[in-house]
Each structure stands twice: as C-alpha cells, then as structure tokens.
Amino acid sequence: MKLIAANWKMNKTTQETKDYLEKFLGLVEGIDGVDILICPPFTSLCVAWEILKDSKVKLGAQNCHYEQKGAFTGEISLDMLKDLGVSYVIVGHSERRWIFGETDELINKKIIACLEKGIRPILCVGEKIEDREAGLTLKVIESQLKLALSGLEDVSDKIDVAYEPVWAIGSGNPAMPEDAQLVHSYIKELLGKVRVLYGGSVNPKNASDFLCMPDVDGLLVGGASLDPLSFAQIVKASCADKA
Ligand code: PGA
C-alpha cells in the first residue's frame, strides 16, 4: 500500500491543528487503499490524536530521542510518543541533519530505538546539490543507508525510506520523476522490498507524476501538506494512480 505523509515541520498551533484535521477528515472520507499519515509538531500530537484515533489516518512525530528517559533536556522519548498515539517517526530529515547537526551515527541509534519500541521509522536520505553535480548521488544515498541501518538485519518490512534530495526540499524545484525513479530503484537494490517515498516540492499538480513511477511507493509532503485541501488532493492522486 502506498503511504502519503504530511510533514508539517514547525507549523500550526493546537487550534490550527484541530481546524485542519476536522476539515481534512471530511475530505478523505471513504478513501481506501492508501496509508495516510500526519506528522504535526510535538505540541499538537495530543489534540491530533483525539481527532484521529477513530479514523484511518495515522499519527507520526517529526523526531525522537533514542534513550528511554533521563537527563536529556528538551528531548522526547519513544514511550512518550507512543503514549500519544504515535505510530510513525520521521528520522534523519535533512533539516535535522543540516540545521541541527544530526550525524549518521545518531540516526542509527534512533532507528534501532524505533524498531525496539515497535514504532515505524521513516528514514530520510538525500544528496546535496554539490553531491548531485559531482555525480555522487547514489554513493551518498548508499552511505547514508548503510550507516543508518548499521548493525541491523533485514528491516525492509519494518521501515519506510524517504528519498528527499536536499536541493528539492522547500525550493519549488522538485526532482524529475525519472531521476527519482532511478534512486528509488537503487534503494530497493540495496535494501530489498522496502517502501520508498519521494519528498521535495511535491504539490497537487506534480504528485501523480511521481506516483506513476514504478518504484515510488508514496510521498512525504512538507509545504503542500499545510493546507487540508491541497494535501487531500495529493492523497487522492495516489488513488487515481491505482485505478
Ligand atoms: P517540501 O518538504 O514538500 O516543502 O519540499 C518536504 C520535506 O521536507 O519533507
């Protein structure tokens, strides 16, 4: 099943979250055959769960800490997230890597912790523009995957991977669907039958161009997920593609 995921990043108060989700659930009512995930900021998880718990829309977090508890000021554990109805966590998003200095080693610890706790990680990988221009895209992806999954046996059915070229995120300049396809098929060559999402400037107009690629198994959507109508259109694109 395809996965269409919203990454709200640092957007929406609790009231804005409620207004969005009430509208969104109406817009996706009756839609089947696709996994839908909303990842609001930590502060909105509680109100979001109240609204989503009886629906088919899943709740995710944008980050987590790998330790169970203790002296880690400002961090959130997986038990705390589970307690709020979270079943997915985005791990290693490029903004975490490049703004907050997350290393592959830290990302590896988070993936291991998610798997131990039964939370499904969405592992984000993606090259910077200079890597792409130097022809290093596949090397970078391979290295990020190897390091993030180091020490783990075959986890292809327990995680999702999001291919998000750094230069395409929030830039209005998405990858060419054919270029994304090449990277997605390479990821599956390395990991086996894993679900691979594309992310980076996805919108209602281009969503189906990605979804019709054979190895694009879903989308991770930032900016265009902030409006319920626009995100619902992207969800619907995944169903149109199947029909
Ligand atoms: P974007 O963000 O859709 O705004 O490019 C995607 C992401 O960062 O996950």
PDB file of N, CA and C in Angstrom, residues 95-150:
ATOM      1  N   GLU A  95      16.577  18.528   7.382  1.00  0.00           N
ATOM      2  CA  GLU A  95      16.680  19.712   8.255  1.00  0.00           C
ATOM      3  C   GLU A  95      17.294  19.330   9.597  1.00  0.00           C
ATOM      4  N   ARG A  96      17.038  18.129  10.081  1.00  0.00           N
ATOM      5  CA  ARG A  96      17.689  17.661  11.310  1.00  0.00           C
ATOM      6  C   ARG A  96      19.191  17.454  11.058  1.00  0.00           C
ATOM      7  N   ARG A  97      19.500  16.893   9.901  1.00  0.00           N
ATOM      8  CA  ARG A  97      20.919  16.636   9.607  1.00  0.00           C
ATOM      9  C   ARG A  97      21.690  17.943   9.445  1.00  0.00           C
ATOM     10  N   TRP A  98      21.142  18.873   8.634  1.00  0.00           N
ATOM     11  CA  TRP A  98      21.967  20.009   8.207  1.00  0.00           C
ATOM     12  C   TRP A  98      21.763  21.266   9.028  1.00  0.00           C
ATOM     13  N   ILE A  99      20.631  21.409   9.721  1.00  0.00           N
ATOM     14  CA  ILE A  99      20.457  22.575  10.605  1.00  0.00           C
ATOM     15  C   ILE A  99      20.864  22.207  12.029  1.00  0.00           C
ATOM     16  N   PHE A 100      20.516  20.981  12.451  1.00  0.00           N
ATOM     17  CA  PHE A 100      20.757  20.605  13.845  1.00  0.00           C
ATOM     18  C   PHE A 100      21.912  19.625  14.018  1.00  0.00           C
ATOM     19  N   GLY A 101      22.626  19.357  12.947  1.00  0.00           N
ATOM     20  CA  GLY A 101      23.872  18.595  13.060  1.00  0.00           C
ATOM     21  C   GLY A 101      23.697  17.125  13.394  1.00  0.00           C
ATOM     22  N   GLU A 102      22.567  16.514  13.050  1.00  0.00           N
ATOM     23  CA  GLU A 102      22.415  15.077  13.332  1.00  0.00           C
ATOM     24  C   GLU A 102      23.356  14.259  12.451  1.00  0.00           C
ATOM     25  N   THR A 103      24.046  13.344  13.088  1.00  0.00           N
ATOM     26  CA  THR A 103      25.001  12.507  12.358  1.00  0.00           C
ATOM     27  C   THR A 103      24.353  11.176  11.982  1.00  0.00           C
ATOM     28  N   ASP A 104      24.998  10.469  11.070  1.00  0.00           N
ATOM     29  CA  ASP A 104      24.510   9.139  10.686  1.00  0.00           C
ATOM     30  C   ASP A 104      24.491   8.205  11.903  1.00  0.00           C
ATOM     31  N   GLU A 105      25.443   8.411  12.809  1.00  0.00           N
ATOM     32  CA  GLU A 105      25.531   7.555  13.995  1.00  0.00           C
ATOM     33  C   GLU A 105      24.315   7.778  14.907  1.00  0.00           C
ATOM     34  N   LEU A 106      23.941   9.038  15.070  1.00  0.00           N
ATOM     35  CA  LEU A 106      22.770   9.359  15.892  1.00  0.00           C
ATOM     36  C   LEU A 106      21.500   8.801  15.234  1.00  0.00           C
ATOM     37  N   ILE A 107      21.428   8.952  13.929  1.00  0.00           N
ATOM     38  CA  ILE A 107      20.261   8.473  13.183  1.00  0.00           C
ATOM     39  C   ILE A 107      20.140   6.951  13.346  1.00  0.00           C
ATOM     40  N   ASN A 108      21.264   6.263  13.307  1.00  0.00           N
ATOM     41  CA  ASN A 108      21.294   4.817  13.513  1.00  0.00           C
ATOM     42  C   ASN A 108      20.718   4.443  14.896  1.00  0.00           C
ATOM     43  N   LYS A 109      21.103   5.201  15.911  1.00  0.00           N
ATOM     44  CA  LYS A 109      20.580   4.914  17.265  1.00  0.00           C
ATOM     45  C   LYS A 109      19.072   5.113  17.309  1.00  0.00           C
ATOM     46  N   LYS A 110      18.598   6.153  16.625  1.00  0.00           N
ATOM     47  CA  LYS A 110      17.153   6.424  16.627  1.00  0.00           C
ATOM     48  C   LYS A 110      16.383   5.319  15.893  1.00  0.00           C
ATOM     49  N   ILE A 111      16.944   4.852  14.775  1.00  0.00           N
ATOM     50  CA  ILE A 111      16.270   3.775  14.027  1.00  0.00           C
ATOM     51  C   ILE A 111      16.187   2.522  14.905  1.00  0.00           C
ATOM     52  N   ILE A 112      17.282   2.173  15.545  1.00  0.00           N
ATOM     53  CA  ILE A 112      17.295   0.980  16.406  1.00  0.00           C
ATOM     54  C   ILE A 112      16.253   1.120  17.522  1.00  0.00           C
ATOM     55  N   ALA A 113      16.207   2.315  18.130  1.00  0.00           N
ATOM     56  CA  ALA A 113      15.253   2.533  19.224  1.00  0.00           C
ATOM     57  C   ALA A 113      13.815   2.419  18.718  1.00  0.00           C
ATOM     58  N   CYS A 114      13.532   2.979  17.549  1.00  0.00           N
ATOM     59  CA  CYS A 114      12.168   2.886  16.988  1.00  0.00           C
ATOM     60  C   CYS A 114      11.783   1.429  16.784  1.00  0.00           C
ATOM     61  N   LEU A 115      12.699   0.638  16.229  1.00  0.00           N
ATOM     62  CA  LEU A 115      12.383  -0.762  15.950  1.00  0.00           C
ATOM     63  C   LEU A 115      12.157  -1.524  17.248  1.00  0.00           C
ATOM     64  N   GLU A 116      12.947  -1.210  18.265  1.00  0.00           N
ATOM     65  CA  GLU A 116      12.762  -1.875  19.566  1.00  0.00           C
ATOM     66  C   GLU A 116      11.404  -1.545  20.165  1.00  0.00           C
ATOM     67  N   LYS A 117      10.941  -0.334  19.929  1.00  0.00           N
ATOM     68  CA  LYS A 117       9.668   0.104  20.536  1.00  0.00           C
ATOM     69  C   LYS A 117       8.457  -0.185  19.639  1.00  0.00           C
ATOM     70  N   GLY A 118       8.703  -0.735  18.464  1.00  0.00           N
ATOM     71  CA  GLY A 118       7.577  -1.041  17.581  1.00  0.00           C
ATOM     72  C   GLY A 118       6.982   0.193  16.915  1.00  0.00           C
ATOM     73  N   ILE A 119       7.773   1.232  16.762  1.00  0.00           N
ATOM     74  CA  ILE A 119       7.333   2.429  16.033  1.00  0.00           C
ATOM     75  C   ILE A 119       8.007   2.390  14.672  1.00  0.00           C
ATOM     76  N   ARG A 120       7.253   2.714  13.620  1.00  0.00           N
ATOM     77  CA  ARG A 120       7.798   2.579  12.272  1.00  0.00           C
ATOM     78  C   ARG A 120       8.570   3.840  11.878  1.00  0.00           C
ATOM     79  N   PRO A 121       9.882   3.712  11.677  1.00  0.00           N
ATOM     80  CA  PRO A 121      10.635   4.899  11.268  1.00  0.00           C
ATOM     81  C   PRO A 121      10.533   5.156   9.767  1.00  0.00           C
ATOM     82  N   ILE A 122      10.479   6.429   9.408  1.00  0.00           N
ATOM     83  CA  ILE A 122      10.632   6.823   8.002  1.00  0.00           C
ATOM     84  C   ILE A 122      12.027   7.422   7.916  1.00  0.00           C
ATOM     85  N   LEU A 123      12.937   6.661   7.379  1.00  0.00           N
ATOM     86  CA  LEU A 123      14.334   7.087   7.302  1.00  0.00           C
ATOM     87  C   LEU A 123      14.534   7.981   6.071  1.00  0.00           C
ATOM     88  N   CYS A 124      14.952   9.229   6.310  1.00  0.00           N
ATOM     89  CA  CYS A 124      15.133  10.168   5.197  1.00  0.00           C
ATOM     90  C   CYS A 124      16.590  10.174   4.730  1.00  0.00           C
ATOM     91  N   VAL A 125      16.762  10.097   3.434  1.00  0.00           N
ATOM     92  CA  VAL A 125      18.094  10.199   2.833  1.00  0.00           C
ATOM     93  C   VAL A 125      17.995  11.143   1.643  1.00  0.00           C
ATOM     94  N   GLY A 126      19.129  11.711   1.269  1.00  0.00           N
ATOM     95  CA  GLY A 126      19.089  12.602   0.106  1.00  0.00           C
ATOM     96  C   GLY A 126      20.404  13.342  -0.054  1.00  0.00           C
ATOM     97  N   GLU A 127      20.747  13.613  -1.300  1.00  0.00           N
ATOM     98  CA  GLU A 127      22.022  14.268  -1.588  1.00  0.00           C
ATOM     99  C   GLU A 127      21.870  15.783  -1.646  1.00  0.00           C
ATOM    100  N   LYS A 128      22.971  16.478  -1.377  1.00  0.00           N
ATOM    101  CA  LYS A 128      23.008  17.935  -1.544  1.00  0.00           C
ATOM    102  C   LYS A 128      23.282  18.243  -3.016  1.00  0.00           C
ATOM    103  N   ILE A 129      23.089  19.493  -3.386  1.00  0.00           N
ATOM    104  CA  ILE A 129      23.257  19.846  -4.796  1.00  0.00           C
ATOM    105  C   ILE A 129      24.691  19.586  -5.284  1.00  0.00           C
ATOM    106  N   GLU A 130      25.662  19.842  -4.390  1.00  0.00           N
ATOM    107  CA  GLU A 130      27.056  19.638  -4.818  1.00  0.00           C
ATOM    108  C   GLU A 130      27.365  18.145  -5.053  1.00  0.00           C
ATOM    109  N   ASP A 131      26.700  17.289  -4.278  1.00  0.00           N
ATOM    110  CA  ASP A 131      26.874  15.843  -4.499  1.00  0.00           C
ATOM    111  C   ASP A 131      26.309  15.464  -5.861  1.00  0.00           C
ATOM    112  N   ARG A 132      25.107  16.003  -6.138  1.00  0.00           N
ATOM    113  CA  ARG A 132      24.463  15.670  -7.419  1.00  0.00           C
ATOM    114  C   ARG A 132      25.330  16.130  -8.585  1.00  0.00           C
ATOM    115  N   GLU A 133      25.838  17.379  -8.467  1.00  0.00           N
ATOM    116  CA  GLU A 133      26.634  17.919  -9.572  1.00  0.00           C
ATOM    117  C   GLU A 133      27.937  17.155  -9.759  1.00  0.00           C
ATOM    118  N   ALA A 134      28.432  16.579  -8.669  1.00  0.00           N
ATOM    119  CA  ALA A 134      29.671  15.796  -8.775  1.00  0.00           C
ATOM    120  C   ALA A 134      29.383  14.345  -9.163  1.00  0.00           C
ATOM    121  N   GLY A 135      28.130  14.016  -9.439  1.00  0.00           N
ATOM    122  CA  GLY A 135      27.780  12.644  -9.835  1.00  0.00           C
ATOM    123  C   GLY A 135      27.818  11.666  -8.673  1.00  0.00           C
ATOM    124  N   LEU A 136      27.650  12.187  -7.444  1.00  0.00           N
ATOM    125  CA  LEU A 136      27.809  11.329  -6.262  1.00  0.00           C
ATOM    126  C   LEU A 136      26.487  10.899  -5.622  1.00  0.00           C
ATOM    127  N   THR A 137      25.382  11.187  -6.303  1.00  0.00           N
ATOM    128  CA  THR A 137      24.070  10.925  -5.676  1.00  0.00           C
ATOM    129  C   THR A 137      23.958   9.504  -5.111  1.00  0.00           C
ATOM    130  N   LEU A 138      24.215   8.505  -5.939  1.00  0.00           N
ATOM    131  CA  LEU A 138      23.997   7.127  -5.476  1.00  0.00           C
ATOM    132  C   LEU A 138      24.973   6.742  -4.361  1.00  0.00           C
ATOM    133  N   LYS A 139      26.187   7.276  -4.440  1.00  0.00           N
ATOM    134  CA  LYS A 139      27.183   7.000  -3.372  1.00  0.00           C
ATOM    135  C   LYS A 139      26.708   7.561  -2.037  1.00  0.00           C
ATOM    136  N   VAL A 140      26.199   8.790  -2.074  1.00  0.00           N
ATOM    137  CA  VAL A 140      25.727   9.429  -0.838  1.00  0.00           C
ATOM    138  C   VAL A 140      24.548   8.642  -0.255  1.00  0.00           C
ATOM    139  N   ILE A 141      23.626   8.266  -1.119  1.00  0.00           N
ATOM    140  CA  ILE A 141      22.447   7.523  -0.651  1.00  0.00           C
ATOM    141  C   ILE A 141      22.884   6.190  -0.033  1.00  0.00           C
ATOM    142  N   GLU A 142      23.780   5.514  -0.715  1.00  0.00           N
ATOM    143  CA  GLU A 142      24.248   4.211  -0.214  1.00  0.00           C
ATOM    144  C   GLU A 142      24.903   4.370   1.154  1.00  0.00           C
ATOM    145  N   SER A 143      25.735   5.387   1.285  1.00  0.00           N
ATOM    146  CA  SER A 143      26.430   5.578   2.546  1.00  0.00           C
ATOM    147  C   SER A 143      25.439   5.950   3.662  1.00  0.00           C
ATOM    148  N   GLN A 144      24.488   6.835   3.376  1.00  0.00           N
ATOM    149  CA  GLN A 144      23.509   7.207   4.412  1.00  0.00           C
ATOM    150  C   GLN A 144      22.689   5.989   4.850  1.00  0.00           C
ATOM    151  N   LEU A 145      22.308   5.145   3.891  1.00  0.00           N
ATOM    152  CA  LEU A 145      21.514   3.960   4.242  1.00  0.00           C
ATOM    153  C   LEU A 145      22.338   2.977   5.068  1.00  0.00           C
ATOM    154  N   LYS A 146      23.578   2.736   4.621  1.00  0.00           N
ATOM    155  CA  LYS A 146      24.419   1.745   5.326  1.00  0.00           C
ATOM    156  C   LYS A 146      24.648   2.166   6.768  1.00  0.00           C
ATOM    157  N   LEU A 147      24.964   3.468   6.944  1.00  0.00           N
ATOM    158  CA  LEU A 147      25.270   3.936   8.300  1.00  0.00           C
ATOM    159  C   LEU A 147      24.016   3.964   9.165  1.00  0.00           C
ATOM    160  N   ALA A 148      22.902   4.391   8.599  1.00  0.00           N
ATOM    161  CA  ALA A 148      21.663   4.480   9.391  1.00  0.00           C
ATOM    162  C   ALA A 148      21.187   3.100   9.824  1.00  0.00           C
ATOM    163  N   LEU A 149      21.489   2.085   8.998  1.00  0.00           N
ATOM    164  CA  LEU A 149      20.965   0.741   9.293  1.00  0.00           C
ATOM    165  C   LEU A 149      22.061  -0.185   9.802  1.00  0.00           C
ATOM    166  N   SER A 150      23.179   0.384  10.176  1.00  0.00           N
ATOM    167  CA  SER A 150      24.305  -0.450  10.578  1.00  0.00           C
ATOM    168  C   SER A 150      23.949  -1.288  11.812  1.00  0.00           C
TER     169      SER A 150
END
